[in-house]
């Protein structure tokens, strides 16, 4: 069996595509809540909400394309959205992305612990170090710390959060009305953390949820990022979608996790996928043809998206040439390496980012896509997929109503939740 998560790119859902649903206002939380319920009906493990704390202006040194195409703008606060989606659901996991580069650790640990406790243990944290210089300027910083140092800071940050989450021993909450004792003060401890970057006294002022600590997700792709992910994460996300590359990534994360003294089975590697479920083979052919012929404004939008996460103004380069080899990033390094690999032109990088390359699998009928997913998992060795796509009724409907029932009939994904916490969903198989 394998796990399913949904990757929620937080902007105007479906904007710029035929899937945009005008029946929901773009600022209406019911869209997010209704779609979360639908994914819960399909027994998804979790929904992960991505984030970027700025309106980018990298591409063409302007905010124009980002605002016109609704790329990273508007972007609702993921912790707030997580609360709204959690309130509408009872089993599915909810994982907001929050950054170690800008938020004070006590604030973040408390926010995530609050969500986790109030959902009965269904919350995670997608740990990012951020890749946007523009975002750093929004938090009073002169710029982002250097790429590898961001991971050193994040390492200390996560160790500190774990100490805060553990500052209440199990059984600290007594809640005994007869004796009048709510919490046993001998079981709540200061953390007295003093590191190279942070010092926090503690204890946290929120007790833990039934799953102990919140689940941690991470998507480091550089050598330093992979080591960090293998050390801390319960879920590791990878953008690569070519099966041998997913397998190599997963094998390495498992090897690094073992080196860190962890059981590799505890770490789930999830590959991003965007399945297009079609009525029949004729429609699948049409979808494949349309993919190869992306309209110019969508190409520009995807190139601008790459500019936003790498900090490179790609508007100054020829669309049909590869990015010059000497151009590199202090932002998402591993993602850039993947996008430009094999000498891809900037246009091809955009198609890759949109998962619309001719070799992209997963365009077909539900049965065909289910076959492909099973074959990928067979080759990779397991864990699951992070399905990416606008959260619209049409797109979610095709996954939930067409694809998932086929996967369930074949016993490849769960048909009901065995447990109630996100950690229990991940540990189920
Ligand atoms: C599926 C996926 C989701 C991601 N979500 C976010 C996000 O929401 N916010 C963010 O700043 N970075 C996000 N990233 C970027 C990663 O945090 C990380 O910066 C990137 O994978 C590059 O890592 P590296 O610098 O170690 O190569 C995501 C990456 C992937 C693959």
Short mmCIF file of N, CA and C and ligand atoms in Angstrom, two decimals, residues 7 48-52 97 126-131 147 150-151 218-226 237-239 272 331-335 386, ligand 1:
data_model
loop_
_atom_site.label_atom_id
_atom_site.label_comp_id
_atom_site.label_asym_id
_atom_site.label_seq_id
_atom_site.Cartn_x
_atom_site.Cartn_y
_atom_site.Cartn_z
N UNK A 7 -0.72 18.40 -2.16
CA UNK A 7 0.13 19.58 -2.05
C UNK A 7 -0.69 20.80 -2.44
N UNK A 48 -0.87 19.28 2.60
CA UNK A 48 0.27 20.12 2.97
C UNK A 48 0.08 21.50 2.31
N UNK A 49 0.14 22.55 3.11
CA UNK A 49 -0.05 23.91 2.60
C UNK A 49 1.31 24.58 2.44
N UNK A 50 1.69 24.89 1.20
CA UNK A 50 3.02 25.51 1.02
C UNK A 50 2.97 26.98 1.40
N UNK A 51 4.14 27.63 1.41
CA UNK A 51 4.14 29.06 1.74
C UNK A 51 5.34 29.78 1.18
N UNK A 52 5.16 31.06 1.00
CA UNK A 52 6.24 31.99 0.66
C UNK A 52 5.79 33.33 1.23
N UNK A 97 3.16 24.97 6.10
CA UNK A 97 4.58 25.28 5.91
C UNK A 97 4.90 26.53 6.71
N UNK A 126 5.62 21.62 7.92
CA UNK A 126 6.57 21.51 6.81
C UNK A 126 7.67 22.53 7.06
N UNK A 127 8.84 22.01 7.42
CA UNK A 127 9.96 22.86 7.85
C UNK A 127 10.67 23.40 6.61
N UNK A 128 10.63 24.70 6.41
CA UNK A 128 11.42 25.28 5.30
C UNK A 128 12.35 26.34 5.85
N UNK A 129 13.44 26.53 5.10
CA UNK A 129 14.40 27.57 5.51
C UNK A 129 14.18 28.83 4.68
N UNK A 130 13.25 28.76 3.73
CA UNK A 130 12.89 29.86 2.82
C UNK A 130 13.96 30.11 1.76
N UNK A 131 13.46 30.52 0.59
CA UNK A 131 14.37 30.73 -0.53
C UNK A 131 14.23 32.14 -1.11
N UNK A 147 22.93 29.71 2.01
CA UNK A 147 22.14 28.47 1.86
C UNK A 147 22.46 27.42 2.93
N UNK A 150 21.67 28.33 6.53
CA UNK A 150 20.24 28.27 6.86
C UNK A 150 19.87 26.91 7.46
N UNK A 151 20.52 25.86 6.94
CA UNK A 151 20.24 24.53 7.49
C UNK A 151 20.84 24.36 8.88
N UNK A 218 9.69 17.78 5.31
CA UNK A 218 10.82 18.58 4.83
C UNK A 218 11.11 18.23 3.39
N UNK A 219 11.71 19.18 2.64
CA UNK A 219 11.95 18.91 1.22
C UNK A 219 13.36 19.28 0.79
N UNK A 220 14.30 19.13 1.69
CA UNK A 220 15.68 19.46 1.31
C UNK A 220 16.15 18.58 0.16
N UNK A 221 16.82 19.20 -0.80
CA UNK A 221 17.26 18.43 -1.97
C UNK A 221 18.77 18.53 -2.15
N UNK A 222 19.38 19.60 -1.63
CA UNK A 222 20.85 19.73 -1.70
C UNK A 222 21.46 18.72 -0.72
N UNK A 223 22.78 18.47 -0.80
CA UNK A 223 23.38 17.53 0.16
C UNK A 223 23.08 17.92 1.61
N UNK A 224 23.21 19.18 1.92
CA UNK A 224 22.96 19.64 3.30
C UNK A 224 21.46 19.47 3.64
N UNK A 225 20.62 19.76 2.66
CA UNK A 225 19.17 19.64 2.86
C UNK A 225 18.75 18.19 3.08
N UNK A 226 19.34 17.29 2.33
CA UNK A 226 18.99 15.87 2.48
C UNK A 226 19.39 15.35 3.86
N UNK A 237 9.72 15.27 1.08
CA UNK A 237 9.07 15.53 -0.21
C UNK A 237 10.15 15.67 -1.28
N UNK A 238 9.88 15.13 -2.44
CA UNK A 238 10.82 15.33 -3.55
C UNK A 238 10.07 15.78 -4.79
N UNK A 239 10.64 16.79 -5.51
CA UNK A 239 9.96 17.25 -6.72
C UNK A 239 10.17 16.31 -7.90
N UNK A 272 6.21 14.19 -5.78
CA UNK A 272 5.14 15.04 -6.31
C UNK A 272 4.60 14.44 -7.61
N UNK A 331 18.75 30.22 -3.28
CA UNK A 331 17.40 29.79 -2.92
C UNK A 331 17.26 28.28 -2.97
N UNK A 332 16.27 27.78 -3.74
CA UNK A 332 16.01 26.33 -3.81
C UNK A 332 17.02 25.66 -4.75
N UNK A 333 18.13 25.24 -4.21
CA UNK A 333 19.23 24.77 -5.03
C UNK A 333 18.94 23.42 -5.67
N UNK A 334 18.46 22.48 -4.87
CA UNK A 334 18.20 21.14 -5.40
C UNK A 334 17.12 21.17 -6.47
N UNK A 335 16.11 22.01 -6.29
CA UNK A 335 15.03 22.10 -7.27
C UNK A 335 15.57 22.66 -8.59
N UNK A 386 2.63 12.78 -3.40
CA UNK A 386 2.07 14.06 -2.99
C UNK A 386 1.41 14.63 -4.24
C1 LIG B 1 7.06 19.39 -2.70
C2 LIG B 1 7.85 20.56 -2.22
C3 LIG B 1 7.22 21.54 -1.48
C4 LIG B 1 7.93 22.65 -1.04
N1 LIG B 1 7.27 23.62 -0.35
C5 LIG B 1 7.92 24.75 0.01
C6 LIG B 1 7.24 25.81 0.64
O1 LIG B 1 6.04 25.77 0.85
N2 LIG B 1 7.92 26.93 0.97
C7 LIG B 1 9.27 27.05 0.73
O2 LIG B 1 9.85 28.08 1.08
N3 LIG B 1 9.95 26.04 0.13
C8 LIG B 1 9.30 24.91 -0.24
N4 LIG B 1 9.97 23.91 -0.88
C9 LIG B 1 11.40 24.07 -1.10
C10 LIG B 1 12.19 23.28 -0.09
O3 LIG B 1 11.91 23.72 1.21
C11 LIG B 1 13.67 23.44 -0.36
O4 LIG B 1 14.07 24.77 -0.27
C12 LIG B 1 13.96 22.97 -1.75
O5 LIG B 1 13.51 21.65 -1.91
C13 LIG B 1 15.41 23.05 -2.07
O6 LIG B 1 16.15 22.46 -1.07
P1 LIG B 1 17.69 22.64 -1.11
O7 LIG B 1 17.95 24.11 -0.98
O8 LIG B 1 18.21 21.82 0.03
O9 LIG B 1 18.11 22.14 -2.44
C14 LIG B 1 9.29 22.79 -1.33
C15 LIG B 1 9.92 21.79 -2.07
C16 LIG B 1 9.21 20.69 -2.53
C17 LIG B 1 9.91 19.66 -3.32
#
